[in-house]
mmCIF file of C-alpha atoms and ligand atoms in Angstrom:
data_model
loop_
_atom_site.group_PDB
_atom_site.id
_atom_site.type_symbol
_atom_site.label_atom_id
_atom_site.label_comp_id
_atom_site.label_asym_id
_atom_site.label_seq_id
_atom_site.Cartn_x
_atom_site.Cartn_y
_atom_site.Cartn_z
ATOM 1 C CA MET A 1 -0.864 -81.067 -191.222
ATOM 2 C CA ARG A 2 -3.811 -80.919 -193.561
ATOM 3 C CA THR A 3 -4.233 -77.364 -194.670
ATOM 4 C CA GLU A 4 -7.412 -75.852 -196.020
ATOM 5 C CA SER A 5 -5.850 -75.580 -199.511
ATOM 6 C CA MET A 6 -4.965 -79.289 -199.517
ATOM 7 C CA ARG A 7 -8.486 -80.164 -198.556
ATOM 8 C CA LYS A 8 -9.787 -78.014 -201.416
ATOM 9 C CA ALA A 9 -7.349 -79.615 -203.883
ATOM 10 C CA GLU A 10 -8.491 -83.059 -202.828
ATOM 11 C CA GLU A 11 -12.120 -82.123 -203.227
ATOM 12 C CA THR A 12 -11.533 -80.692 -206.705
ATOM 13 C CA LEU A 13 -9.596 -83.773 -207.834
ATOM 14 C CA THR A 14 -12.347 -86.063 -206.544
ATOM 15 C CA SER A 15 -15.096 -84.220 -208.393
ATOM 16 C CA MET A 16 -13.088 -83.983 -211.641
ATOM 17 C CA CYS A 17 -12.306 -87.702 -211.524
ATOM 18 C CA GLU A 18 -15.866 -88.710 -210.698
ATOM 19 C CA GLU A 19 -17.150 -86.547 -213.570
ATOM 20 C CA ARG A 20 -14.728 -88.167 -216.040
ATOM 21 C CA ALA A 21 -15.524 -91.675 -214.849
ATOM 22 C CA ARG A 22 -19.251 -91.011 -215.146
ATOM 23 C CA MET A 23 -18.916 -89.603 -218.661
ATOM 24 C CA LEU A 24 -16.737 -92.454 -219.864
ATOM 25 C CA GLN A 25 -19.015 -95.085 -218.357
ATOM 26 C CA GLU A 26 -22.056 -93.396 -219.909
ATOM 27 C CA GLN A 27 -20.537 -93.222 -223.412
ATOM 28 C CA PHE A 28 -19.391 -96.815 -223.041
ATOM 29 C CA ALA A 29 -22.888 -97.916 -222.013
ATOM 30 C CA VAL A 30 -24.678 -96.198 -224.907
ATOM 31 C CA SER A 31 -22.189 -97.730 -227.352
ATOM 32 C CA VAL A 32 -22.736 -101.216 -225.890
ATOM 33 C CA ASN A 33 -26.531 -100.789 -226.036
ATOM 34 C CA HIS A 34 -26.382 -99.849 -229.672
ATOM 35 C CA VAL A 35 -24.189 -102.835 -230.555
ATOM 36 C CA HIS A 36 -26.798 -104.979 -228.785
ATOM 37 C CA ALA A 37 -29.438 -103.527 -231.131
ATOM 38 C CA LEU A 38 -27.188 -104.348 -234.126
ATOM 39 C CA ALA A 39 -26.938 -107.966 -232.975
ATOM 40 C CA ILE A 40 -30.760 -108.080 -232.992
ATOM 41 C CA LEU A 41 -30.784 -106.467 -236.432
ATOM 42 C CA VAL A 42 -28.550 -109.241 -237.826
ATOM 43 C CA SER A 43 -30.674 -111.894 -236.140
ATOM 44 C CA THR A 44 -33.877 -110.383 -237.572
ATOM 45 C CA PHE A 45 -32.799 -109.600 -241.124
ATOM 46 C CA HIS A 46 -30.115 -112.196 -241.798
ATOM 47 C CA TYR A 47 -31.493 -115.238 -239.983
ATOM 48 C CA GLN A 48 -35.259 -114.770 -239.607
ATOM 49 C CA LYS A 49 -35.701 -114.002 -243.335
ATOM 50 C CA SER A 50 -35.219 -116.500 -246.120
ATOM 51 C CA PRO A 51 -33.334 -115.579 -248.205
ATOM 52 C CA PRO A 52 -31.466 -113.178 -245.877
ATOM 53 C CA ALA A 53 -32.647 -109.566 -246.171
ATOM 54 C CA LEU A 54 -29.198 -108.187 -245.317
ATOM 55 C CA ASP A 55 -26.011 -107.792 -247.324
ATOM 56 C CA GLN A 56 -22.638 -106.039 -246.929
ATOM 57 C CA GLU A 57 -23.854 -102.870 -248.664
ATOM 58 C CA THR A 58 -26.942 -102.527 -246.427
ATOM 59 C CA PHE A 59 -24.904 -103.275 -243.300
ATOM 60 C CA ALA A 60 -22.265 -100.696 -244.306
ATOM 61 C CA ASP A 61 -24.922 -98.018 -245.016
ATOM 62 C CA TYR A 62 -26.836 -98.670 -241.808
ATOM 63 C CA THR A 63 -23.751 -98.760 -239.564
ATOM 64 C CA ALA A 64 -22.295 -95.616 -241.180
ATOM 65 C CA SER A 65 -25.494 -93.617 -240.658
ATOM 66 C CA THR A 66 -25.867 -94.783 -237.029
ATOM 67 C CA ALA A 67 -22.167 -94.400 -236.094
ATOM 68 C CA PHE A 68 -23.029 -91.379 -233.901
ATOM 69 C CA GLU A 69 -24.842 -93.810 -231.569
ATOM 70 C CA ARG A 70 -21.541 -95.577 -230.816
ATOM 71 C CA PRO A 71 -19.201 -92.709 -229.939
ATOM 72 C CA LEU A 72 -16.333 -94.798 -228.527
ATOM 73 C CA LEU A 73 -16.234 -97.561 -231.162
ATOM 74 C CA ASN A 74 -13.980 -97.341 -234.196
ATOM 75 C CA GLY A 75 -16.379 -99.592 -236.116
ATOM 76 C CA VAL A 76 -18.554 -102.699 -235.889
ATOM 77 C CA ALA A 77 -18.615 -105.969 -237.779
ATOM 78 C CA TYR A 78 -20.378 -109.325 -237.949
ATOM 79 C CA ALA A 79 -18.411 -112.582 -238.002
ATOM 80 C CA GLN A 80 -20.272 -115.752 -238.983
ATOM 81 C CA ARG A 81 -19.673 -119.071 -237.263
ATOM 82 C CA ILE A 82 -18.458 -121.593 -239.869
ATOM 83 C CA VAL A 83 -17.583 -125.193 -238.949
ATOM 84 C CA HIS A 84 -14.906 -126.902 -241.015
ATOM 85 C CA ALA A 85 -17.376 -129.104 -242.944
ATOM 86 C CA GLU A 86 -19.046 -125.917 -244.279
ATOM 87 C CA ARG A 87 -15.833 -124.102 -245.184
ATOM 88 C CA GLN A 88 -15.535 -125.073 -248.858
ATOM 89 C CA LEU A 89 -19.139 -124.224 -249.702
ATOM 90 C CA PHE A 90 -18.925 -120.966 -247.719
ATOM 91 C CA GLU A 91 -15.745 -119.866 -249.518
ATOM 92 C CA ASN A 92 -17.235 -120.760 -252.919
ATOM 93 C CA GLN A 93 -20.379 -118.761 -252.161
ATOM 94 C CA GLN A 94 -18.439 -115.739 -250.854
ATOM 95 C CA GLY A 95 -15.827 -115.873 -253.613
ATOM 96 C CA TRP A 96 -12.975 -115.424 -251.133
ATOM 97 C CA MET A 97 -10.904 -117.534 -248.736
ATOM 98 C CA ILE A 98 -10.970 -117.281 -244.946
ATOM 99 C CA LYS A 99 -7.781 -115.551 -243.770
ATOM 100 C CA THR A 100 -6.032 -115.377 -240.409
ATOM 101 C CA MET A 101 -5.629 -112.062 -238.591
ATOM 102 C CA LYS A 102 -2.059 -112.087 -239.949
ATOM 103 C CA ARG A 103 -3.666 -112.205 -243.433
ATOM 104 C CA ASP A 104 -2.443 -115.694 -244.382
ATOM 105 C CA PRO A 105 -4.894 -118.216 -245.852
ATOM 106 C CA SER A 106 -6.437 -119.923 -242.832
ATOM 107 C CA PRO A 107 -5.079 -123.367 -241.962
ATOM 108 C CA VAL A 108 -7.617 -126.109 -241.173
ATOM 109 C CA GLN A 109 -9.485 -125.457 -237.899
ATOM 110 C CA ASP A 110 -12.519 -127.105 -236.233
ATOM 111 C CA GLU A 111 -14.399 -123.867 -236.790
ATOM 112 C CA TYR A 112 -13.893 -120.278 -237.947
ATOM 113 C CA ALA A 113 -15.423 -116.828 -237.411
ATOM 114 C CA PRO A 114 -14.853 -114.939 -240.687
ATOM 115 C CA VAL A 115 -16.157 -111.369 -240.896
ATOM 116 C CA ILE A 116 -18.903 -111.166 -243.546
ATOM 117 C CA TYR A 117 -20.330 -107.696 -242.756
ATOM 118 C CA SER A 118 -18.300 -104.677 -241.690
ATOM 119 C CA GLN A 119 -18.643 -100.948 -241.136
ATOM 120 C CA GLU A 120 -16.416 -99.211 -243.698
ATOM 121 C CA THR A 121 -14.144 -97.795 -240.978
ATOM 122 C CA VAL A 122 -13.006 -101.368 -240.169
ATOM 123 C CA SER A 123 -13.257 -102.891 -243.657
ATOM 124 C CA TYR A 124 -9.747 -104.324 -243.134
ATOM 125 C CA ILE A 125 -11.193 -107.136 -240.976
ATOM 126 C CA GLU A 126 -13.443 -108.416 -243.818
ATOM 127 C CA ALA A 127 -12.793 -112.171 -244.435
ATOM 128 C CA LEU A 128 -10.542 -112.446 -241.364
ATOM 129 C CA ASP A 129 -11.166 -115.341 -238.973
ATOM 130 C CA MET A 130 -11.641 -113.504 -235.672
ATOM 131 C CA MET A 131 -10.929 -116.758 -233.814
ATOM 132 C CA SER A 132 -7.324 -116.539 -235.048
ATOM 133 C CA GLY A 133 -6.498 -113.749 -232.582
ATOM 134 C CA GLU A 134 -6.118 -114.733 -228.937
ATOM 135 C CA GLU A 135 -8.133 -111.862 -227.395
ATOM 136 C CA ASP A 136 -10.925 -111.981 -229.994
ATOM 137 C CA ARG A 137 -11.134 -115.773 -229.727
ATOM 138 C CA GLU A 138 -11.512 -115.705 -225.929
ATOM 139 C CA ASN A 139 -14.258 -113.102 -226.317
ATOM 140 C CA ILE A 140 -16.131 -115.207 -228.891
ATOM 141 C CA LEU A 141 -16.029 -118.324 -226.701
ATOM 142 C CA ARG A 142 -17.177 -116.455 -223.588
ATOM 143 C CA ALA A 143 -19.900 -114.477 -225.412
ATOM 144 C CA ARG A 144 -21.551 -117.526 -226.958
ATOM 145 C CA ALA A 145 -21.371 -119.635 -223.771
ATOM 146 C CA THR A 146 -22.986 -116.885 -221.650
ATOM 147 C CA GLY A 147 -25.279 -115.101 -224.113
ATOM 148 C CA LYS A 148 -23.973 -111.782 -222.745
ATOM 149 C CA ALA A 149 -21.868 -108.882 -223.960
ATOM 150 C CA VAL A 150 -18.208 -109.490 -223.130
ATOM 151 C CA LEU A 151 -15.016 -107.433 -223.235
ATOM 152 C CA THR A 152 -11.397 -108.363 -223.877
ATOM 153 C CA ARG A 153 -8.486 -107.189 -221.808
ATOM 154 C CA PRO A 154 -6.774 -104.097 -223.280
ATOM 155 C CA PHE A 155 -4.580 -104.924 -226.302
ATOM 156 C CA ARG A 156 -3.253 -103.361 -229.504
ATOM 157 C CA LEU A 157 -5.971 -103.224 -232.170
ATOM 158 C CA LEU A 158 -5.461 -104.216 -235.796
ATOM 159 C CA GLU A 159 -4.392 -101.521 -238.265
ATOM 160 C CA SER A 160 -4.305 -98.508 -235.885
ATOM 161 C CA ASN A 161 -2.198 -100.376 -233.324
ATOM 162 C CA HIS A 162 -4.011 -98.250 -230.715
ATOM 163 C CA LEU A 163 -4.670 -99.614 -227.247
ATOM 164 C CA GLY A 164 -8.303 -100.684 -226.940
ATOM 165 C CA VAL A 165 -10.752 -103.430 -226.015
ATOM 166 C CA VAL A 166 -13.099 -105.502 -228.182
ATOM 167 C CA LEU A 167 -16.801 -105.911 -227.375
ATOM 168 C CA THR A 168 -18.625 -109.071 -228.539
ATOM 169 C CA PHE A 169 -22.325 -110.017 -228.556
ATOM 170 C CA PRO A 170 -23.407 -113.517 -229.611
ATOM 171 C CA VAL A 171 -26.080 -114.022 -232.292
ATOM 172 C CA TYR A 172 -28.136 -117.236 -232.091
ATOM 173 C CA LEU A 173 -30.103 -119.138 -234.736
ATOM 174 C CA LEU A 174 -33.112 -119.474 -232.433
ATOM 175 C CA ASP A 175 -34.655 -117.892 -229.360
ATOM 176 C CA LEU A 176 -33.008 -119.407 -226.319
ATOM 177 C CA PRO A 177 -34.576 -119.497 -222.855
ATOM 178 C CA ALA A 178 -32.750 -117.348 -220.291
ATOM 179 C CA ASP A 179 -31.630 -120.499 -218.459
ATOM 180 C CA ALA A 180 -30.204 -122.283 -221.534
ATOM 181 C CA THR A 181 -26.994 -124.193 -220.800
ATOM 182 C CA ALA A 182 -23.633 -123.212 -222.247
ATOM 183 C CA GLU A 183 -23.777 -126.313 -224.458
ATOM 184 C CA GLU A 184 -27.194 -125.379 -225.868
ATOM 185 C CA ARG A 185 -25.917 -121.870 -226.511
ATOM 186 C CA VAL A 186 -22.834 -123.049 -228.387
ATOM 187 C CA ARG A 187 -24.962 -125.357 -230.551
ATOM 188 C CA ALA A 188 -27.368 -122.522 -231.437
ATOM 189 C CA THR A 189 -24.624 -119.985 -232.245
ATOM 190 C CA ALA A 190 -24.905 -118.235 -235.618
ATOM 191 C CA GLY A 191 -22.114 -115.694 -235.203
ATOM 192 C CA TYR A 192 -20.725 -112.709 -233.360
ATOM 193 C CA LEU A 193 -21.475 -109.006 -233.580
ATOM 194 C CA GLY A 194 -18.856 -106.720 -232.150
ATOM 195 C CA GLY A 195 -16.485 -103.863 -232.459
ATOM 196 C CA ALA A 196 -13.415 -102.257 -231.018
ATOM 197 C CA PHE A 197 -13.330 -99.455 -228.461
ATOM 198 C CA ASP A 198 -10.373 -97.397 -229.623
ATOM 199 C CA VAL A 199 -9.613 -96.227 -226.095
ATOM 200 C CA GLU A 200 -6.329 -94.577 -227.002
ATOM 201 C CA SER A 201 -7.803 -92.068 -229.451
ATOM 202 C CA LEU A 202 -11.537 -91.858 -228.631
ATOM 203 C CA VAL A 203 -11.173 -91.526 -224.850
ATOM 204 C CA GLU A 204 -8.454 -88.932 -225.431
ATOM 205 C CA ASN A 205 -10.963 -87.018 -227.541
ATOM 206 C CA LEU A 206 -13.627 -87.215 -224.839
ATOM 207 C CA LEU A 207 -11.337 -86.007 -222.039
ATOM 208 C CA ARG A 208 -9.854 -83.186 -224.110
ATOM 209 C CA GLN A 209 -13.263 -81.523 -224.235
ATOM 210 C CA LEU A 210 -13.565 -81.225 -220.453
ATOM 211 C CA ALA A 211 -12.579 -78.225 -218.355
ATOM 212 C CA GLY A 212 -9.502 -78.745 -216.207
ATOM 213 C CA ASN A 213 -7.940 -81.205 -218.636
ATOM 214 C CA GLN A 214 -4.544 -79.489 -218.421
ATOM 215 C CA GLU A 215 -4.257 -79.906 -214.672
ATOM 216 C CA ILE A 216 -4.973 -83.587 -214.223
ATOM 217 C CA MET A 217 -3.621 -86.846 -215.536
ATOM 218 C CA VAL A 218 -6.092 -89.685 -216.123
ATOM 219 C CA ASN A 219 -5.381 -93.398 -216.308
ATOM 220 C CA VAL A 220 -7.823 -96.235 -216.850
ATOM 221 C CA TYR A 221 -6.870 -99.745 -215.742
ATOM 222 C CA ASP A 222 -8.270 -103.225 -216.183
ATOM 223 C CA VAL A 223 -7.960 -104.466 -212.594
ATOM 224 C CA THR A 224 -9.649 -107.852 -213.131
ATOM 225 C CA ASN A 225 -6.517 -109.376 -211.647
ATOM 226 C CA ALA A 226 -6.007 -107.040 -208.687
ATOM 227 C CA SER A 227 -2.331 -107.882 -208.306
ATOM 228 C CA GLU A 228 -1.601 -107.161 -211.979
ATOM 229 C CA PRO A 229 -3.401 -104.027 -213.209
ATOM 230 C CA LEU A 230 -3.345 -103.644 -217.003
ATOM 231 C CA ILE A 231 -3.139 -100.159 -218.409
ATOM 232 C CA MET A 232 -6.053 -99.347 -220.721
ATOM 233 C CA TYR A 233 -5.636 -95.594 -221.115
ATOM 234 C CA GLY A 234 -2.937 -93.027 -220.422
ATOM 235 C CA THR A 235 0.796 -93.144 -219.893
ATOM 236 C CA ASN A 236 1.870 -95.038 -216.810
ATOM 237 C CA PRO A 237 2.929 -92.363 -214.330
ATOM 238 C CA PRO A 238 5.956 -92.690 -212.031
ATOM 239 C CA ASP A 239 4.685 -93.901 -208.654
ATOM 240 C CA ASP A 240 4.946 -90.639 -206.759
ATOM 241 C CA HIS A 241 3.067 -91.136 -203.514
ATOM 242 C CA MET A 242 3.555 -87.480 -202.665
ATOM 243 C CA LEU A 243 1.045 -86.467 -205.335
ATOM 244 C CA LEU A 244 -2.640 -86.475 -204.580
ATOM 245 C CA SER A 245 -4.594 -89.130 -206.412
ATOM 246 C CA HIS A 246 -8.169 -90.311 -206.591
ATOM 247 C CA VAL A 247 -9.579 -93.619 -207.777
ATOM 248 C CA SER A 248 -13.051 -93.734 -209.330
ATOM 249 C CA MET A 249 -14.854 -97.016 -209.999
ATOM 250 C CA LEU A 250 -15.938 -97.868 -213.544
ATOM 251 C CA ASP A 251 -18.544 -100.370 -214.666
ATOM 252 C CA PHE A 252 -18.359 -101.277 -218.352
ATOM 253 C CA GLY A 253 -21.064 -103.943 -218.044
ATOM 254 C CA ASP A 254 -19.011 -107.163 -218.184
ATOM 255 C CA PRO A 255 -19.095 -108.620 -214.641
ATOM 256 C CA PHE A 256 -16.048 -110.768 -215.518
ATOM 257 C CA ARG A 257 -13.897 -107.620 -215.848
ATOM 258 C CA LYS A 258 -13.155 -104.876 -213.326
ATOM 259 C CA HIS A 259 -12.014 -101.397 -214.314
ATOM 260 C CA GLN A 260 -11.024 -98.241 -212.501
ATOM 261 C CA MET A 261 -9.955 -94.693 -213.268
ATOM 262 C CA LYS A 262 -7.088 -93.070 -211.417
ATOM 263 C CA CYS A 263 -6.640 -89.303 -211.527
ATOM 264 C CA ARG A 264 -3.686 -87.199 -210.349
ATOM 265 C CA TYR A 265 -2.614 -83.591 -210.497
ATOM 266 C CA ARG A 266 0.181 -83.093 -212.996
ATOM 267 C CA GLU A 267 1.946 -80.877 -210.464
ATOM 268 C CA LYS A 268 1.815 -80.466 -206.713
ATOM 269 C CA PRO A 269 -1.099 -78.144 -205.984
HETATM 270 N N1 LIG B 1 -12.473 -105.215 -234.564
HETATM 271 C C1 LIG B 1 -11.678 -104.185 -234.944
HETATM 272 N N2 LIG B 1 -10.356 -104.139 -234.741
HETATM 273 C C2 LIG B 1 -9.798 -105.190 -234.116
HETATM 274 C C3 LIG B 1 -10.560 -106.290 -233.689
HETATM 275 C C4 LIG B 1 -11.946 -106.281 -233.933
HETATM 276 N N3 LIG B 1 -12.723 -107.308 -233.540
HETATM 277 N N4 LIG B 1 -9.694 -107.173 -233.095
HETATM 278 C C5 LIG B 1 -8.459 -106.615 -233.158
HETATM 279 N N5 LIG B 1 -8.497 -105.428 -233.783
HETATM 280 C C6 LIG B 1 -16.492 -108.883 -235.207
HETATM 281 O O1 LIG B 1 -16.270 -110.345 -231.830
HETATM 282 C C7 LIG B 1 -16.676 -110.159 -233.135
HETATM 283 C C8 LIG B 1 -14.144 -107.350 -233.810
HETATM 284 C C9 LIG B 1 -14.686 -108.732 -233.490
HETATM 285 C C10 LIG B 1 -16.171 -108.885 -233.739
#
């Protein structure tokens, strides 16, 4: 029998979950929009000026003073596309060697994506070839072929080891028509502007501020593969079908990925 109090509990859970999903999606969206603007900044000041009117110090200053615009990102960086034939000259000019994400000198590859500009909060990825990590590499290839913002599946981020996802925007050497082919896009690729959503600590922070946080448990999943949901936030709860739960849809702006939020009461109401 559905009692009045159960109906009330359900209603409360639904509205708390919807509110959290809306807030998270909103903060995600403003962060993505600002990274988009940074990709345009690199295109404008690094590539449309000769010599480039951007350097590490300017990038670090600008990204530090606009960090409030990207509330869920632990930092942003720009990785330049370097093909093997350019590697020697590039390393001589930079005064450092391209390293793998495990911090070894990079072995020979067809091409690399070393970080040349970074926000100070992620300065540890400077000089690292972002194509040497599986998740980052997949993002880079998909971003440049589509011209769109793309997200990785949830994985453990460098340094913090927190669970998060990486966002990548492509930067091109020239203005491409909206209907440019993947091949044309790859050929025109200058590099990749992106950053990491530290979901484990920054989403925690966001949810902690909301009323009712003690009563409910929130999980976020990457459900791109419906039969194999990947946990993105929260501790995986025991599957107790006796507890009320509510699923709210999330749209993080990458049509290739599907996400959802699942909320439960910590105790039977
Ligand atoms: N940024 C920060 N921490 C990470 C990470 C990352 N990628 N990957 C793993 N841990 C410069 O797509 C280009 C940032 C990658 C952009």
